[in-house]
Short mmCIF file of C-alpha atoms in Angstrom, two decimals:
data_model
loop_
_atom_site.label_atom_id
_atom_site.label_comp_id
_atom_site.label_asym_id
_atom_site.label_seq_id
_atom_site.Cartn_x
_atom_site.Cartn_y
_atom_site.Cartn_z
CA MET A 5 61.81 -25.10 -36.08
CA SER A 6 63.01 -27.46 -33.34
CA ARG A 7 65.76 -30.02 -33.88
CA ILE A 8 63.28 -32.87 -33.29
CA VAL A 9 60.89 -31.51 -35.94
CA ARG A 10 63.77 -31.13 -38.42
CA ILE A 11 64.89 -34.72 -37.83
CA PHE A 12 61.30 -35.93 -38.26
CA LEU A 13 60.88 -34.06 -41.56
CA LEU A 14 64.27 -35.32 -42.82
CA SER A 15 63.32 -38.89 -41.96
CA LEU A 16 59.94 -38.44 -43.71
CA SER A 17 61.64 -37.07 -46.84
CA LEU A 18 64.08 -39.98 -46.94
CA SER A 19 61.18 -42.42 -46.57
CA ILE A 20 59.33 -40.79 -49.46
CA LEU A 21 62.46 -40.88 -51.63
CA ALA A 22 63.07 -44.52 -50.75
CA ALA A 23 59.49 -45.38 -51.67
CA GLY A 24 59.86 -43.55 -54.97
CA SER A 25 63.15 -45.30 -55.68
CA ALA A 26 61.52 -48.65 -55.06
CA GLN A 27 58.94 -47.89 -57.72
CA ALA A 28 61.38 -46.49 -60.26
CA GLY A 29 63.25 -48.78 -62.57
CA THR A 30 66.37 -48.57 -64.71
CA ILE A 31 66.32 -46.90 -68.11
CA ILE A 32 67.88 -49.39 -70.55
CA ALA A 33 67.10 -47.63 -73.84
CA ASP A 34 66.45 -43.97 -74.58
CA SER A 35 66.12 -42.09 -77.89
CA GLY A 36 66.21 -38.70 -76.14
CA PHE A 37 62.78 -37.69 -77.48
CA ARG A 38 60.58 -35.95 -74.89
CA PRO A 39 56.85 -35.12 -75.23
CA GLY A 40 57.15 -31.67 -73.65
CA THR A 41 59.77 -30.53 -76.16
CA ASN A 42 59.65 -32.79 -79.19
CA GLY A 43 55.93 -33.56 -79.26
CA PHE A 44 53.18 -31.18 -80.32
CA SER A 45 51.37 -29.05 -77.73
CA PHE A 46 47.99 -29.63 -79.38
CA PRO A 47 46.15 -32.98 -79.27
CA ASN A 48 45.34 -35.39 -82.05
CA TYR A 49 42.29 -34.40 -84.10
CA GLY A 50 39.82 -35.90 -86.55
CA ALA A 51 37.58 -34.31 -89.15
CA ASP A 52 35.46 -32.07 -86.90
CA GLU A 53 38.11 -29.35 -86.62
CA GLY A 54 38.09 -28.75 -90.36
CA TYR A 55 41.87 -28.82 -90.76
CA LYS A 56 43.39 -29.43 -94.21
CA ASN A 57 44.56 -32.83 -95.42
CA LEU A 58 46.29 -34.01 -98.60
CA ASP A 59 46.25 -31.94 -101.78
CA ALA A 60 48.03 -32.25 -105.15
CA ALA A 61 51.19 -30.62 -103.78
CA GLU A 62 51.51 -33.13 -100.95
CA ILE A 63 50.81 -36.02 -103.32
CA GLN A 64 53.71 -34.89 -105.52
CA ARG A 65 55.98 -34.93 -102.47
CA ILE A 66 55.08 -38.61 -102.08
CA TYR A 67 54.93 -39.86 -105.67
CA GLY A 68 56.68 -37.16 -107.65
CA ARG A 69 55.74 -36.02 -111.16
CA SER A 70 54.37 -39.46 -112.04
CA ALA A 71 51.28 -38.59 -109.98
CA CYS A 72 50.42 -35.88 -112.50
CA LEU A 73 48.67 -36.77 -115.71
CA THR A 74 49.89 -33.44 -117.00
CA GLY A 75 51.41 -30.30 -115.51
CA LYS A 76 53.43 -30.01 -112.33
CA GLY A 77 53.50 -28.10 -109.06
CA ALA A 78 50.37 -26.02 -108.64
CA ASN A 79 49.35 -26.93 -112.21
CA CYS A 80 49.54 -30.68 -111.61
CA VAL A 81 46.48 -32.54 -112.84
CA LEU A 82 46.45 -35.69 -110.74
CA SER A 83 45.85 -38.86 -112.68
CA PRO A 84 42.40 -40.31 -111.93
CA GLY A 85 43.65 -43.21 -109.86
CA VAL A 86 45.81 -40.96 -107.68
CA ARG A 87 42.92 -38.54 -107.19
CA SER A 88 40.72 -41.43 -106.01
CA TRP A 89 43.45 -42.67 -103.68
CA MET A 90 43.89 -39.19 -102.21
CA LYS A 91 40.16 -38.92 -101.57
CA SER A 92 40.10 -42.30 -99.83
CA ALA A 93 43.19 -41.43 -97.77
CA ASN A 94 41.71 -38.12 -96.62
CA GLU A 95 38.49 -39.84 -95.58
CA SER A 96 40.45 -42.41 -93.57
CA MET A 97 41.77 -39.60 -91.33
CA SER A 98 38.30 -38.63 -90.10
CA GLY A 99 38.76 -40.63 -86.90
CA GLY A 100 42.17 -39.16 -86.07
CA HIS A 101 45.67 -38.30 -87.33
CA CYS A 102 47.62 -40.18 -84.67
CA TYR A 103 50.09 -41.83 -87.04
CA GLY A 104 50.84 -38.47 -88.65
CA PHE A 105 51.61 -36.95 -85.25
CA SER A 106 53.94 -39.79 -84.31
CA ALA A 107 55.79 -39.93 -87.63
CA LEU A 108 56.24 -36.19 -88.20
CA THR A 109 57.43 -35.35 -84.67
CA GLN A 110 60.08 -38.07 -84.90
CA LEU A 111 61.25 -37.00 -88.35
CA ILE A 112 61.72 -33.50 -86.93
CA TYR A 113 63.56 -34.85 -83.89
CA LYS A 114 65.86 -37.00 -86.05
CA ASN A 115 66.77 -34.00 -88.24
CA GLU A 116 65.05 -35.55 -91.25
CA LEU A 117 62.95 -32.49 -92.04
CA LYS A 118 64.98 -31.67 -95.17
CA ARG A 119 64.28 -35.11 -96.60
CA PHE A 120 60.62 -34.52 -95.72
CA GLY A 121 60.69 -31.39 -97.88
CA TYR A 122 61.44 -28.39 -95.63
CA SER A 123 64.74 -26.73 -94.81
CA SER A 124 63.90 -26.03 -91.17
CA LEU A 125 61.14 -25.92 -88.61
CA ALA A 126 60.73 -22.24 -89.41
CA ALA A 127 58.65 -23.37 -92.39
CA PHE A 128 55.95 -24.24 -89.83
CA GLY A 129 56.33 -20.98 -87.91
CA GLY A 130 58.51 -21.98 -84.95
CA ASP A 131 61.82 -23.30 -83.68
CA GLU A 132 60.64 -26.36 -81.72
CA PRO A 133 57.70 -28.74 -82.22
CA PHE A 134 56.02 -28.01 -78.90
CA GLY A 135 55.87 -24.30 -79.70
CA LEU A 136 54.01 -24.77 -82.98
CA SER A 137 50.35 -23.85 -83.38
CA ILE A 138 48.00 -25.92 -85.54
CA ASP A 139 45.28 -23.28 -85.95
CA GLY A 140 45.65 -21.54 -89.30
CA ASN A 141 48.88 -23.46 -89.97
CA VAL A 142 47.87 -25.10 -93.26
CA ARG A 143 51.40 -26.24 -94.07
CA LEU A 144 51.62 -28.12 -90.78
CA GLN A 145 48.12 -29.55 -91.18
CA ARG A 146 48.92 -30.94 -94.62
CA SER A 147 52.29 -32.26 -93.43
CA ILE A 148 50.63 -34.22 -90.61
CA ALA A 149 48.25 -35.66 -93.20
CA ARG A 150 51.14 -36.67 -95.45
CA ALA A 151 52.93 -38.34 -92.55
CA PHE A 152 49.67 -40.14 -91.68
CA VAL A 153 49.53 -41.97 -95.03
CA TYR A 154 53.11 -43.22 -94.62
CA GLN A 155 51.62 -46.18 -92.77
CA MET A 156 50.02 -47.31 -96.07
CA LEU A 157 53.19 -47.20 -98.21
CA PRO A 158 54.66 -50.52 -99.41
CA SER A 159 58.18 -49.36 -98.47
CA VAL A 160 57.09 -48.89 -94.86
CA ASN A 161 55.07 -52.08 -94.62
CA ALA A 162 57.99 -54.08 -96.03
CA GLN A 163 60.05 -53.12 -92.95
CA THR A 164 57.34 -53.41 -90.31
CA VAL A 165 58.55 -55.23 -87.20
CA GLU A 166 56.10 -57.88 -86.03
CA GLY A 167 56.31 -60.53 -83.33
CA THR A 168 55.42 -61.32 -79.76
CA PRO A 169 55.40 -58.56 -77.11
CA LYS A 170 58.81 -59.74 -75.89
CA GLN A 171 60.25 -59.67 -79.41
CA ILE A 172 58.91 -56.15 -80.00
CA LEU A 173 60.35 -55.07 -76.65
CA ASP A 174 63.76 -56.55 -77.44
CA TYR A 175 63.80 -54.70 -80.75
CA MET A 176 63.02 -51.39 -79.04
CA VAL A 177 65.71 -51.97 -76.42
CA LYS A 178 68.24 -52.56 -79.17
CA HIS A 179 67.25 -49.75 -81.52
CA LEU A 180 65.57 -46.83 -79.69
CA GLY A 181 68.90 -45.38 -78.58
CA ASP A 182 71.19 -46.75 -81.29
CA GLY A 183 71.95 -43.29 -82.69
CA SER A 184 70.71 -44.11 -86.19
CA ASP A 185 68.48 -41.94 -88.35
CA GLN A 186 65.66 -44.44 -88.01
CA SER A 187 62.67 -43.87 -85.73
CA TRP A 188 59.64 -45.99 -85.00
CA ASN A 189 55.90 -45.73 -84.54
CA LEU A 190 54.33 -48.17 -82.10
CA LEU A 191 50.95 -49.35 -83.36
CA ILE A 192 48.52 -50.79 -80.82
CA PHE A 193 45.14 -52.41 -81.33
CA GLN A 194 42.52 -53.82 -79.05
CA TRP A 195 41.51 -57.45 -79.48
CA GLY A 196 40.32 -58.19 -83.00
CA PHE A 197 42.29 -55.21 -84.37
CA GLU A 198 39.83 -52.69 -82.98
CA ALA A 199 40.55 -49.02 -82.16
CA GLY A 200 43.95 -48.78 -83.85
CA HIS A 201 46.22 -46.11 -82.41
CA ALA A 202 49.80 -44.95 -83.07
CA ILE A 203 52.04 -43.77 -80.24
CA THR A 204 55.72 -42.81 -80.07
CA PRO A 205 58.08 -45.02 -78.02
CA TYR A 206 61.11 -43.12 -76.74
CA ALA A 207 62.50 -45.04 -73.76
CA VAL A 208 62.39 -48.45 -72.08
CA GLU A 209 62.52 -48.83 -68.31
CA ASP A 210 63.35 -52.11 -66.58
CA MET A 211 60.99 -52.31 -63.59
CA GLY A 212 62.42 -55.62 -62.34
CA ASN A 213 61.02 -59.14 -62.20
CA GLY A 214 60.52 -59.30 -65.98
CA ILE A 215 58.31 -56.18 -66.15
CA TYR A 216 59.23 -53.34 -68.50
CA ASP A 217 57.65 -49.93 -69.05
CA VAL A 218 57.88 -48.38 -72.49
CA HIS A 219 57.73 -44.58 -72.21
CA VAL A 220 55.52 -43.21 -74.98
CA TYR A 221 54.33 -39.90 -76.37
CA ASP A 222 50.58 -40.33 -76.82
CA ASN A 223 49.36 -37.57 -79.14
CA ASN A 224 45.92 -37.68 -77.49
CA TRP A 225 47.57 -36.37 -74.31
CA PRO A 226 50.24 -33.76 -75.23
CA ASP A 227 52.93 -32.89 -72.68
CA ASP A 228 52.11 -35.98 -70.60
CA ASP A 229 55.39 -37.77 -69.89
CA THR A 230 53.73 -40.33 -67.60
CA ARG A 231 52.28 -42.47 -70.41
CA ARG A 232 53.53 -46.07 -70.20
CA LEU A 233 52.98 -49.26 -72.14
CA THR A 234 53.83 -52.25 -69.97
CA VAL A 235 55.34 -55.50 -71.20
CA ASP A 236 55.37 -58.59 -68.99
CA THR A 237 58.10 -60.83 -70.41
CA ASN A 238 57.15 -63.65 -68.03
CA LYS A 239 53.68 -63.98 -69.57
CA ASN A 240 54.68 -62.45 -72.92
CA THR A 241 51.83 -59.92 -72.68
CA TRP A 242 51.46 -56.17 -73.05
CA SER A 243 48.95 -53.59 -71.80
CA TYR A 244 48.20 -49.90 -72.14
CA TYR A 245 45.44 -47.54 -71.03
CA ALA A 246 44.60 -44.90 -73.59
CA SER A 247 42.67 -42.94 -70.95
CA THR A 248 44.16 -40.89 -68.14
CA GLN A 249 41.91 -42.91 -65.84
CA PRO A 250 43.07 -46.55 -65.94
CA GLY A 251 40.23 -48.94 -65.30
CA ILE A 252 37.90 -47.78 -68.06
CA PRO A 253 37.37 -51.07 -69.93
CA ALA A 254 36.87 -49.57 -73.39
CA ALA A 255 40.15 -47.64 -73.05
CA GLN A 256 42.23 -50.71 -72.25
CA TYR A 257 44.59 -52.13 -74.84
CA LYS A 258 46.26 -55.47 -74.22
CA GLY A 259 47.60 -58.44 -76.09
CA ASN A 260 49.68 -61.59 -75.87
CA ALA A 261 52.05 -63.67 -77.98
CA LYS A 262 49.25 -64.73 -80.35
CA SER A 263 47.19 -61.54 -80.70
CA GLY A 264 49.54 -59.77 -83.14
CA THR A 265 48.13 -56.41 -82.02
CA LEU A 266 51.45 -54.71 -81.24
CA PHE A 267 54.01 -53.82 -83.90
CA LEU A 268 56.47 -51.18 -85.08
CA LYS A 269 56.53 -49.23 -88.35
CA PRO A 270 59.62 -47.27 -89.46
CA ASN A 271 59.73 -43.71 -90.76
CA THR A 272 62.74 -43.32 -93.04
CA PRO A 273 61.57 -45.69 -95.83
CA ALA A 274 58.74 -43.22 -96.50
CA LEU A 275 61.16 -40.40 -97.29
CA GLY A 276 61.94 -39.73 -100.92
CA ILE A 277 59.81 -40.37 -104.00
CA GLN A 278 57.81 -43.57 -103.72
CA PRO A 279 56.71 -45.99 -106.47
CA CYS A 280 53.18 -45.03 -107.49
CA PRO A 281 50.78 -47.99 -107.85
CA TYR A 282 47.87 -45.70 -108.80
CA CYS A 283 49.63 -43.59 -111.41
CA ALA A 284 49.01 -43.69 -115.15
CA GLY A 285 51.57 -45.28 -117.46
CA ARG A 286 54.73 -47.13 -116.58
CA GLN A 287 54.72 -46.36 -112.85
CA GLY A 288 51.27 -47.76 -112.23
CA GLY A 289 51.92 -50.71 -114.52
CA LYS A 290 54.46 -52.01 -112.01
CA SER A 291 51.82 -52.41 -109.31
CA LYS A 292 50.59 -55.89 -108.40
CA TYR A 293 47.40 -54.83 -106.65
CA ASN A 294 44.05 -53.14 -106.81
CA GLN A 295 43.19 -51.39 -103.56
CA VAL A 296 39.74 -51.93 -102.07
CA SER A 297 38.65 -49.59 -99.28
CA LEU A 298 35.55 -48.45 -97.42
CA SER A 299 34.76 -45.00 -96.04
CA TYR A 300 31.83 -43.97 -93.90
CA THR A 301 30.31 -41.06 -91.96
CA ALA A 302 28.74 -42.52 -88.80
CA ASP A 303 30.38 -43.98 -85.67
CA GLN A 304 29.77 -47.48 -87.04
CA HIS A 305 30.32 -48.97 -90.46
CA ALA A 306 29.79 -52.09 -92.54
CA HIS A 307 32.48 -54.71 -93.19
CA LEU A 308 33.82 -56.01 -96.48
CA LEU A 309 34.15 -59.61 -97.60
CA ILE A 310 35.99 -60.11 -100.90
CA THR A 311 35.66 -63.41 -102.78
CA ASP A 312 37.76 -64.53 -105.74
CA PRO A 313 36.58 -66.85 -108.58
CA LYS A 314 37.70 -69.93 -106.61
CA GLY A 315 35.69 -68.99 -103.54
CA ARG A 316 38.66 -67.89 -101.45
CA GLN A 317 37.89 -64.95 -99.21
CA THR A 318 39.56 -61.95 -97.61
CA GLY A 319 37.78 -59.62 -95.18
CA TYR A 320 35.26 -60.12 -92.40
CA ARG A 321 33.46 -63.45 -92.35
CA ASN A 322 31.09 -64.12 -89.45
CA GLY A 323 32.66 -61.21 -87.59
CA LYS A 324 36.24 -62.47 -87.90
CA LEU A 325 38.95 -61.11 -90.17
CA VAL A 326 40.32 -63.68 -92.63
CA ASN A 327 42.81 -63.49 -95.49
CA ARG A 328 42.70 -66.55 -97.75
CA ILE A 329 43.12 -65.01 -101.21
CA PRO A 330 46.70 -65.85 -102.28
CA GLY A 331 48.82 -62.73 -102.52
CA ALA A 332 46.22 -60.46 -100.88
CA LYS A 333 47.31 -58.09 -98.12
CA VAL A 334 45.32 -56.57 -95.26
CA LEU A 335 46.59 -53.20 -94.03
CA GLN A 336 45.27 -52.22 -90.61
CA GLN A 337 44.96 -48.47 -90.11
CA ALA A 338 45.92 -46.57 -86.97
CA SER A 339 43.33 -43.82 -86.65
CA THR A 340 42.25 -43.19 -83.05
CA SER A 341 38.70 -44.35 -82.50
CA ILE A 342 38.15 -43.53 -78.82
CA GLU A 343 37.44 -39.87 -78.05
CA PHE A 344 38.02 -38.69 -74.49
CA ALA A 345 36.74 -35.76 -72.48
CA ALA A 346 39.19 -33.52 -70.65
CA ASP A 347 38.81 -35.52 -67.45
CA GLY A 348 39.83 -38.75 -69.19
CA THR A 349 36.37 -40.26 -69.42
CA ILE A 350 35.11 -41.67 -72.72
CA GLU A 351 33.12 -39.20 -74.78
CA ASN A 352 32.62 -41.26 -77.93
CA ILE A 353 33.70 -44.59 -79.41
CA ARG A 354 34.05 -44.65 -83.17
CA ASP A 355 34.45 -47.88 -85.12
CA THR A 356 37.93 -48.84 -86.18
CA PRO A 357 38.46 -47.96 -89.85
CA GLU A 358 37.93 -50.89 -92.19
CA PRO A 359 41.33 -52.25 -93.25
CA VAL A 360 42.67 -51.38 -96.67
CA TYR A 361 42.70 -54.50 -98.83
CA LEU A 362 45.31 -55.04 -101.56
CA ILE A 363 44.07 -57.67 -104.00
CA PRO A 364 46.09 -59.09 -106.94
CA LYS A 365 45.15 -56.83 -109.81
CA LYS A 366 43.94 -59.41 -112.35
CA LEU A 367 41.45 -61.19 -110.10
CA LYS A 368 37.72 -60.91 -110.67
CA LEU A 369 36.12 -60.01 -107.34
CA ARG A 370 32.75 -60.21 -105.66
CA ILE A 371 32.59 -57.75 -102.78
CA ARG A 372 29.98 -57.97 -100.04
CA ILE A 373 29.31 -54.78 -98.07
CA ASP A 374 27.84 -56.21 -94.90
CA GLY A 375 26.01 -54.00 -92.39
CA ARG A 376 24.23 -56.74 -90.49
CA GLN A 377 26.19 -56.05 -87.29
CA MET A 378 25.45 -52.31 -87.39
CA LYS A 379 23.13 -50.54 -84.94
CA VAL A 380 22.88 -47.22 -86.79
CA LYS A 381 22.22 -46.13 -90.37
CA ASP A 382 25.03 -44.72 -92.45
CA ARG A 383 26.02 -43.64 -95.96
CA GLU A 384 29.20 -45.33 -97.11
CA SER A 385 31.52 -45.44 -100.11
CA LEU A 386 33.31 -48.43 -101.61
CA GLY A 387 36.47 -47.56 -103.51
CA VAL A 388 38.47 -49.67 -105.94
CA VAL A 389 41.61 -48.02 -107.26
CA GLY A 390 44.72 -49.37 -108.93
CA PRO A 391 46.53 -49.72 -112.24
CA THR A 392 43.60 -51.61 -113.78
CA TYR A 393 40.58 -49.81 -112.38
CA ASP A 394 39.37 -46.68 -110.63
CA ALA A 395 35.81 -46.45 -109.35
CA THR A 396 33.92 -45.43 -106.23
CA ILE A 397 30.40 -46.55 -105.34
CA GLU A 398 28.97 -43.72 -103.23
CA ASN A 399 25.76 -43.17 -101.31
CA LEU A 400 25.55 -46.79 -100.17
CA LYS A 401 22.81 -46.65 -97.57
CA MET A 402 23.86 -49.18 -94.95
CA GLY A 403 22.47 -50.08 -91.55
CA PRO A 404 21.17 -52.95 -89.39
CA GLY A 405 20.54 -56.06 -91.48
CA LYS A 406 21.52 -54.44 -94.78
CA VAL A 407 23.85 -56.04 -97.32
CA ALA A 408 24.97 -54.70 -100.71
CA PHE A 409 27.15 -56.29 -103.39
CA ALA A 410 29.61 -55.24 -106.07
CA THR A 411 31.34 -57.34 -108.73
CA LEU A 412 34.52 -56.18 -110.44
CA SER A 413 36.24 -57.66 -113.48
CA PRO A 414 39.52 -55.73 -113.96
CA LYS A 415 40.34 -57.52 -117.20
CA LYS A 416 37.01 -56.64 -118.83
CA GLN A 417 36.86 -53.24 -117.07
CA THR A 418 33.34 -53.97 -115.82
CA LEU A 419 31.62 -53.18 -112.54
CA SER A 420 28.18 -54.12 -111.32
CA MET A 421 26.48 -53.30 -108.04
CA THR A 422 23.31 -54.28 -106.20
CA GLY A 423 21.94 -52.03 -103.48
CA ALA A 424 20.82 -53.16 -100.04
CA ARG A 425 17.29 -54.29 -99.27
CA GLY A 426 15.04 -51.25 -98.91
CA GLU A 427 17.75 -48.90 -100.19
CA SER A 428 19.28 -47.99 -103.52
CA SER A 429 19.93 -44.79 -105.55
CA PRO A 430 23.72 -45.19 -105.69
CA ARG A 431 26.25 -42.86 -107.29
CA ILE A 432 29.19 -44.36 -109.16
CA THR A 433 32.26 -42.23 -109.80
CA PHE A 434 34.83 -43.27 -112.39
CA GLY A 435 38.22 -41.83 -113.22
CA ALA A 436 39.15 -41.27 -116.86
CA GLN A 437 41.80 -39.39 -118.78
CA SER A 438 42.98 -38.04 -122.09
CA ARG A 439 46.44 -36.78 -122.97
CA LYS A 440 46.04 -33.36 -121.37
CA ALA A 441 43.07 -33.66 -119.03
CA ALA A 442 41.65 -35.81 -116.28
CA TYR A 443 37.97 -36.50 -115.65
CA ARG A 444 35.77 -37.53 -112.76
CA ILE A 445 32.59 -39.06 -114.15
CA LYS A 446 29.72 -39.33 -111.68
CA VAL A 447 26.71 -41.40 -112.67
CA SER A 448 23.63 -41.31 -110.39
CA ALA A 449 20.63 -43.63 -110.51
CA ILE A 450 17.84 -41.31 -109.35
CA GLY A 451 15.07 -42.79 -107.24
CA ALA A 452 16.14 -46.37 -108.00
CA ALA A 453 14.07 -49.21 -106.61
CA PRO A 454 15.46 -51.14 -103.63
CA ARG A 455 18.00 -53.86 -104.48
CA SER A 456 18.34 -52.59 -108.03
CA THR A 457 21.30 -53.93 -110.00
CA PHE A 458 23.33 -51.70 -112.33
CA PHE A 459 26.30 -52.48 -114.54
CA PHE A 460 29.04 -50.39 -116.09
CA ALA A 461 31.81 -51.06 -118.60
CA LYS A 462 34.61 -48.56 -119.15
CA LYS A 463 36.34 -48.59 -122.53
CA GLN A 464 39.31 -46.31 -122.05
CA ARG A 465 40.54 -46.89 -125.59
CA TYR A 466 37.32 -45.50 -127.03
CA GLN A 467 36.81 -42.89 -124.30
CA LEU A 468 33.37 -44.22 -123.40
CA LEU A 469 31.42 -45.66 -120.50
CA ARG A 470 28.57 -48.13 -120.97
CA ILE A 471 25.73 -47.78 -118.45
CA GLY A 472 22.90 -50.29 -117.98
CA LYS A 473 20.47 -51.85 -115.53
CA LYS A 474 19.04 -55.27 -114.85
CA ALA A 475 15.37 -54.30 -114.40
CA THR A 476 13.22 -53.49 -117.44
CA GLY A 477 11.30 -50.60 -115.91
CA PRO A 478 12.18 -46.94 -116.55
CA GLN A 479 15.14 -45.54 -114.66
CA ALA A 480 16.17 -41.89 -114.40
CA TRP A 481 19.89 -41.06 -114.52
CA LYS A 482 22.10 -38.05 -114.06
CA VAL A 483 25.63 -37.79 -115.46
CA VAL A 484 28.13 -35.19 -114.23
CA ILE A 485 31.63 -34.89 -115.68
CA ASN A 486 34.28 -32.74 -114.02
CA LYS A 487 37.22 -31.93 -116.29
CA PHE A 488 40.63 -30.82 -114.93
CA ASP A 489 43.41 -29.44 -117.16
CA ALA A 490 47.03 -28.36 -116.68
CA LYS A 491 46.15 -24.67 -116.62
CA GLY A 492 44.20 -25.18 -113.41
CA ASN A 493 40.86 -24.90 -115.14
CA GLN A 494 37.89 -26.95 -114.07
CA ALA A 495 34.72 -27.35 -116.03
CA GLN A 496 31.56 -29.32 -115.32
CA PHE A 497 29.19 -30.92 -117.80
CA VAL A 498 25.80 -32.43 -116.89
CA ARG A 499 22.92 -34.35 -118.43
CA ASN A 500 19.75 -36.05 -117.20
CA TYR A 501 18.13 -38.87 -119.14
CA VAL A 502 15.89 -41.94 -118.75
CA LEU A 503 16.52 -45.55 -119.76
CA ARG A 504 13.40 -47.57 -120.60
CA GLY A 505 12.98 -51.30 -120.99
CA ASN A 506 16.30 -52.94 -121.86
CA GLN A 507 17.92 -49.77 -123.11
CA VAL A 508 21.57 -49.00 -122.35
CA ALA A 509 23.50 -45.74 -122.50
CA PHE A 510 26.94 -45.02 -123.94
CA LEU A 511 28.64 -41.97 -122.47
CA TYR A 512 31.26 -40.55 -124.85
CA TYR A 513 33.54 -38.22 -122.88
CA GLY A 514 36.39 -38.19 -125.44
CA PRO A 515 35.19 -35.06 -127.30
CA LEU A 516 35.90 -32.98 -124.17
CA ALA A 517 39.64 -33.29 -124.87
CA ALA A 518 39.15 -31.33 -128.09
CA GLY A 519 37.01 -28.68 -126.46
CA LYS A 520 33.79 -30.20 -127.71
CA ARG A 521 30.82 -31.44 -125.72
CA ALA A 522 30.49 -34.98 -124.48
CA TYR A 523 27.29 -36.83 -125.32
CA VAL A 524 25.14 -39.79 -124.32
CA VAL A 525 23.87 -42.27 -126.88
CA ILE A 526 20.83 -44.24 -125.76
CA ALA A 527 20.52 -47.55 -127.56
CA SER A 528 18.09 -50.45 -127.61
CA ALA A 529 19.05 -53.94 -126.52
CA ASN A 530 20.11 -54.85 -130.08
CA GLY A 531 22.45 -51.85 -130.24
CA ASN A 532 20.38 -49.60 -132.48
CA LYS A 533 20.66 -45.93 -131.61
CA VAL A 534 17.52 -44.43 -130.13
CA LYS A 535 18.60 -40.97 -129.06
CA LEU A 536 21.69 -38.74 -128.87
CA LEU A 537 21.93 -36.27 -125.97
CA ARG A 538 24.70 -33.71 -125.55
CA LEU A 539 25.95 -32.82 -122.09
CA LYS A 540 25.49 -29.20 -121.09
CA LYS A 541 28.25 -27.11 -119.55
CA ALA A 542 27.28 -26.06 -116.05
CA ARG A 543 27.53 -22.43 -115.08
CA SER A 544 30.53 -21.64 -112.91
#
């Protein structure tokens, strides 16, 4: 190689380095976390992969023995409210486990795994996060699910950092590299709190002229250390592209000082046994709220609008999220809604999960399940769980132009529901308990007419459920009771019957506690008994 060629190549290299230096900024905060070592090698996943989520063991790691009506460990019989909450939480992960990825990887990095419940990373089959495999690793799958629900815990939400993009940035600069045990999940939403996603901030780079890049581990793109969320302190704005191909409009996240779509949630408050608002007895009695949630199966879903006796509303009204019920809380969920192909293009866009609504527990509520903005048909479930009630309305057939209603009176322990126009046949599942067993009672209105109205009243003291209907025509019903006891036994009891005219049914499930059969009493409008039907034990 000639001297002239060597000089030319040296000059070219220096020019390239100078250009690179001009683009690079100054790292002003760094936690030391790195995606290629401390992140997972596998990408975020939803429900399609069939991985395991929460079970009774994981619930006990969150809420302790108070979650169990009876028994402990593998013999724990979850109290009905906790079982309903677990079901709702598992369904909320169907769009993605992003928050679980972010929280668990940071707890491992911060040496908090013992407080999480495991002595070392060897419990997951490896010695560093990036070397772990998710396939067949049930313990890791369930741990990611447990870390996912940390975003819903009151202890975490009490320490959430909110503010303008500049305020969030300043907080990260101050705390990312402060050497404490605390770590943070960065939650981002598109305008209107759409497509919630959780990413892991680990460094802040000053790019000059008021522009800052936040280095993030995005669990949708493992081992990609080029992911950046940009904050413009001059305009007090932020932006991020979830895709590897910036410019795809649906993949763009951005906000300003008023959007409120960027905030931080901490990890350490979730460690240790948490107060249990859904547990039976003293623990649950301390709760101030009933939780209202919606789960669905399609890529679109209905919205909820909750109205109290004074007409104040929380939920979606005319397409906008409002919260005007005093004391109510709206918990946005980070569960990735945009699915990308390997080349970074959009493969599917799934609706953002409906927020979880916490409503003061003594309020009577009218809940509108509104599908008028939908473009597809879907089967959805409305759940109400808390210290004063536990019920799920399933098989709600929603779609374009369809609206259904439910009314809840926690004080009177009553629930009524009206199906959508052209659709009905709901299933209502209630939680119940005795001293040594828990029950899931599923009541199905078979072939019900469109817009039928049904009402239910649970009398826990008398171990019975009253079942009725508004219409006077005949209505076929099916009752299924699943019993769970501390020995790990499960038994199922079933019965079909028909209500005619103004008849009502009283389901007595109390005898099951003594090993006897439950039964249905059908009565006339004046309360006179018409028929007694015993439930039959289903074959295992």
